[in-house]
Short mmCIF file of C-alpha atoms in Angstrom, two decimals:
data_model
loop_
_atom_site.label_atom_id
_atom_site.label_comp_id
_atom_site.label_asym_id
_atom_site.label_seq_id
_atom_site.Cartn_x
_atom_site.Cartn_y
_atom_site.Cartn_z
CA MET T 15 125.60 99.96 115.92
CA ALA T 16 121.90 99.46 115.28
CA ASP T 17 120.22 100.24 111.95
CA ILE T 18 119.62 103.94 111.26
CA HIS T 19 116.93 105.36 108.99
CA HIS T 20 119.36 107.83 107.45
CA GLN T 21 117.23 108.80 104.44
CA GLY T 22 113.92 109.01 106.32
CA LEU T 23 111.64 106.94 108.53
CA ASP T 24 109.77 105.64 105.50
CA VAL T 25 112.94 104.40 103.77
CA ASP T 26 114.41 101.04 104.73
CA PRO T 27 118.00 101.21 106.07
CA LYS T 28 120.72 100.46 103.53
CA PRO T 29 124.28 99.25 104.11
CA GLU T 30 126.50 102.18 105.12
CA TYR T 31 129.88 102.66 106.73
CA TYR T 32 131.51 105.44 108.72
CA GLY T 33 134.81 106.91 107.62
CA PRO T 34 137.13 109.68 108.82
CA HIS T 35 135.91 113.15 107.87
CA SER T 36 139.44 114.15 106.89
CA GLN T 37 139.47 111.51 104.13
CA ARG T 38 136.08 112.29 102.68
CA ALA T 39 134.89 115.69 103.73
CA TYR T 40 131.42 117.11 103.07
CA ARG T 41 130.42 120.75 102.93
CA GLY T 42 127.73 120.18 105.55
CA MET T 43 127.82 118.25 108.78
CA ILE T 44 125.17 117.12 111.24
CA LEU T 45 125.78 117.40 114.96
CA ALA T 46 123.51 115.24 117.12
CA VAL T 47 123.21 116.20 120.79
CA ARG T 48 121.42 114.15 123.41
CA SER T 49 120.05 115.84 126.50
CA THR T 50 117.62 115.14 129.33
CA GLN T 51 116.54 118.79 129.25
CA ASP T 52 114.54 120.76 126.71
CA PRO T 53 116.73 120.59 123.55
CA ARG T 54 115.75 124.11 122.50
CA ALA T 55 117.26 125.49 125.71
CA LEU T 56 120.67 124.17 124.63
CA ILE T 57 120.84 126.16 121.38
CA PRO T 58 122.65 129.20 122.88
CA THR T 59 125.14 126.89 124.59
CA LEU T 60 125.76 124.96 121.37
CA ARG T 61 126.37 128.16 119.42
CA LYS T 62 128.80 129.33 122.06
CA GLU T 63 130.76 126.07 122.14
CA ILE T 64 130.96 125.81 118.34
CA ALA T 65 132.07 129.45 118.10
CA ALA T 66 134.81 128.72 120.61
CA ILE T 67 136.12 125.97 118.31
CA ASP T 68 135.64 127.82 115.02
CA PRO T 69 134.19 131.37 115.06
CA ASP T 70 133.52 131.20 111.31
CA GLN T 71 131.49 128.02 111.54
CA PRO T 72 127.72 128.81 111.33
CA LEU T 73 125.10 126.76 113.15
CA ALA T 74 121.93 126.52 111.10
CA ASN T 75 118.78 124.45 110.85
CA VAL T 76 118.67 123.44 114.50
CA ARG T 77 115.84 120.95 114.99
CA THR T 78 114.69 118.38 117.49
CA LEU T 79 114.61 114.72 116.55
CA GLU T 80 110.81 114.79 116.72
CA THR T 81 110.76 117.58 114.12
CA VAL T 82 113.13 115.69 111.83
CA ALA T 83 111.00 112.55 112.07
CA SER T 84 107.80 114.51 111.48
CA GLU T 85 109.17 116.26 108.40
CA SER T 86 110.35 112.93 107.02
CA ILE T 87 106.81 111.54 106.81
CA ALA T 88 105.01 114.85 106.21
CA PRO T 89 104.12 114.12 102.53
CA ARG T 90 102.61 110.77 103.44
CA ARG T 91 100.79 112.26 106.40
CA MET T 92 99.22 114.86 104.12
CA SER T 93 98.16 112.16 101.66
CA VAL T 94 96.58 110.12 104.46
CA VAL T 95 94.79 113.21 105.84
CA LEU T 96 93.36 114.01 102.41
CA LEU T 97 92.38 110.38 101.89
CA GLY T 98 90.71 110.29 105.31
CA THR T 99 88.86 113.54 104.62
CA PHE T 100 87.46 112.26 101.34
CA ALA T 101 86.59 108.95 103.02
CA GLY T 102 84.66 110.85 105.70
CA ILE T 103 82.77 112.81 103.04
CA ALA T 104 82.01 109.57 101.19
CA LEU T 105 80.73 108.01 104.42
CA LEU T 106 78.46 111.02 105.03
CA LEU T 107 77.12 110.83 101.48
CA ALA T 108 76.55 107.10 101.94
CA ALA T 109 74.54 107.78 105.11
CA VAL T 110 72.43 110.38 103.29
CA GLY T 111 71.94 107.98 100.39
CA ILE T 112 70.87 105.13 102.67
CA TYR T 113 68.43 107.42 104.43
CA GLY T 114 66.93 108.52 101.14
CA VAL T 115 66.65 105.01 99.71
CA ILE T 116 65.09 103.54 102.85
CA SER T 117 62.67 106.47 103.14
CA TYR T 118 61.60 105.90 99.54
CA LEU T 119 61.19 102.15 100.12
CA VAL T 120 59.11 102.77 103.24
CA VAL T 121 56.77 105.03 101.27
CA GLN T 122 56.52 102.45 98.49
CA ARG T 123 55.76 99.66 100.95
CA THR T 124 53.34 101.61 103.14
CA HIS T 125 50.41 99.46 102.05
CA GLU T 126 52.39 96.28 102.68
CA ILE T 127 53.41 97.50 106.13
CA GLY T 128 49.78 98.30 106.90
CA VAL T 129 48.75 94.76 105.91
CA ARG T 130 51.48 93.24 108.07
CA MET T 131 50.47 95.32 111.09
CA ALA T 132 46.78 94.59 110.53
CA LEU T 133 47.59 90.87 110.53
CA GLY T 134 49.40 91.14 113.85
CA ALA T 135 52.94 92.22 113.04
CA GLN T 136 54.53 94.07 115.94
CA ARG T 137 56.39 97.35 115.66
CA GLN T 138 59.70 95.64 116.29
CA ASP T 139 58.96 93.27 113.40
CA VAL T 140 58.49 96.19 111.02
CA LEU T 141 61.56 97.89 112.44
CA ARG T 142 63.60 94.73 111.96
CA MET T 143 62.34 94.33 108.40
CA VAL T 144 63.26 97.87 107.32
CA VAL T 145 66.64 97.97 109.07
CA GLY T 146 67.43 94.46 107.84
CA HIS T 147 66.81 95.53 104.26
CA ALA T 148 69.27 98.39 104.72
CA LEU T 149 71.86 96.03 106.20
CA LYS T 150 71.51 93.71 103.21
CA LEU T 151 72.24 96.57 100.84
CA VAL T 152 75.21 97.73 102.91
CA GLY T 153 76.48 94.17 103.27
CA LEU T 154 76.50 93.74 99.50
CA GLY T 155 78.30 97.06 99.01
CA ALA T 156 80.77 96.34 101.81
CA GLY T 157 81.59 92.96 100.32
CA ILE T 158 82.36 94.50 96.93
CA GLY T 159 84.33 97.28 98.63
CA LEU T 160 86.45 94.84 100.65
CA VAL T 161 87.34 92.91 97.50
CA LEU T 162 88.38 96.13 95.73
CA ALA T 163 90.28 97.29 98.84
CA PHE T 164 92.13 94.00 98.98
CA LEU T 165 93.10 94.36 95.33
CA SER T 166 94.33 97.95 95.87
CA THR T 167 96.48 97.26 98.94
CA ARG T 168 99.68 97.36 96.90
CA ALA T 169 98.95 100.93 95.79
CA LEU T 170 97.96 101.99 99.32
CA ALA T 171 101.13 100.50 100.80
CA ALA T 172 103.12 103.43 99.40
CA LEU T 173 101.12 105.80 101.64
CA LEU T 174 101.51 103.82 104.87
CA TYR T 175 104.27 103.83 107.46
CA SER T 176 104.61 101.17 110.18
CA VAL T 177 101.17 99.85 109.21
CA SER T 178 100.58 96.81 107.06
CA ALA T 179 98.40 97.26 103.99
CA PHE T 180 96.70 94.03 105.06
CA ASP T 181 95.90 95.34 108.55
CA LEU T 182 93.21 93.00 109.88
CA SER T 183 91.76 95.53 112.32
CA THR T 184 91.11 97.96 109.46
CA PHE T 185 89.36 95.33 107.37
CA LEU T 186 87.15 94.53 110.37
CA PHE T 187 86.57 98.13 111.45
CA VAL T 188 85.30 99.35 108.08
CA PRO T 189 82.39 96.87 107.70
CA ILE T 190 81.39 97.41 111.34
CA THR T 191 81.40 101.18 110.80
CA LEU T 192 79.34 100.86 107.62
CA ALA T 193 76.86 98.60 109.41
CA ALA T 194 76.51 101.14 112.23
CA VAL T 195 75.96 103.94 109.72
CA ALA T 196 73.34 101.85 107.93
CA VAL T 197 71.46 101.17 111.16
CA LEU T 198 71.50 104.83 112.15
CA ALA T 199 70.54 106.07 108.69
CA SER T 200 67.66 103.60 108.33
CA TYR T 201 66.38 103.85 111.90
CA ILE T 202 64.41 107.08 111.38
CA PRO T 203 62.50 105.83 108.30
CA ALA T 204 61.95 102.50 110.05
CA LEU T 205 60.66 104.23 113.17
CA ARG T 206 58.35 106.35 111.03
CA ALA T 207 56.98 103.19 109.44
CA THR T 208 56.19 101.63 112.82
CA ARG T 209 54.19 104.69 113.86
CA ALA T 210 51.94 104.58 110.82
CA ASP T 211 48.24 103.97 111.46
CA PRO T 212 47.40 100.54 109.93
CA MET T 213 44.05 101.80 108.64
CA ILE T 214 45.65 104.76 106.88
CA ALA T 215 48.46 102.54 105.59
CA LEU T 216 45.91 100.07 104.18
CA SER T 217 44.21 102.83 102.24
CA HIS T 218 47.52 104.04 100.81
CA ASN T 219 47.65 103.23 97.07
CA ALA T 220 44.79 100.81 97.62
#
């Protein structure tokens, strides 16, 4: 017989043995029924057959295997949902923060941008400069975050099921997502900088 997750899907199987119920009886028993039909449609039939064997034997807590499996990992699923929700809020706040910082830097460097454009810099050069600055900031933060995430994998492993705490796709997806957020958040200030009139920009804080 193959291994069975008797205590839950998130608990590794332990050595067990099967013995006669007459030698070691329990107050409760579990009856597993396999069917190619909808399992819920079999409940009346199961009650009838069990009543035919023992009319005083109640049939309670009838559930499908999918429900049992779902309830087994429900606490961890809730923890992951909460963690994902807070991560989404943090990502939104990061996007707002990047937008604010880049907007401030664009205002502070308006004169510099005007000089660059007056000397022949193209709009795409200014756009690349502003977005590149945002990517440098995000790259530094992402690097620090990846180091901290790597150090906290042991704590996160307790919340994961069938997923390695060192999942490579996750470690690649997060920096790519942060880079995309940085580009989007800095694009509007960068685009605003490219549309500035060089003459007005040169007179700014001159």
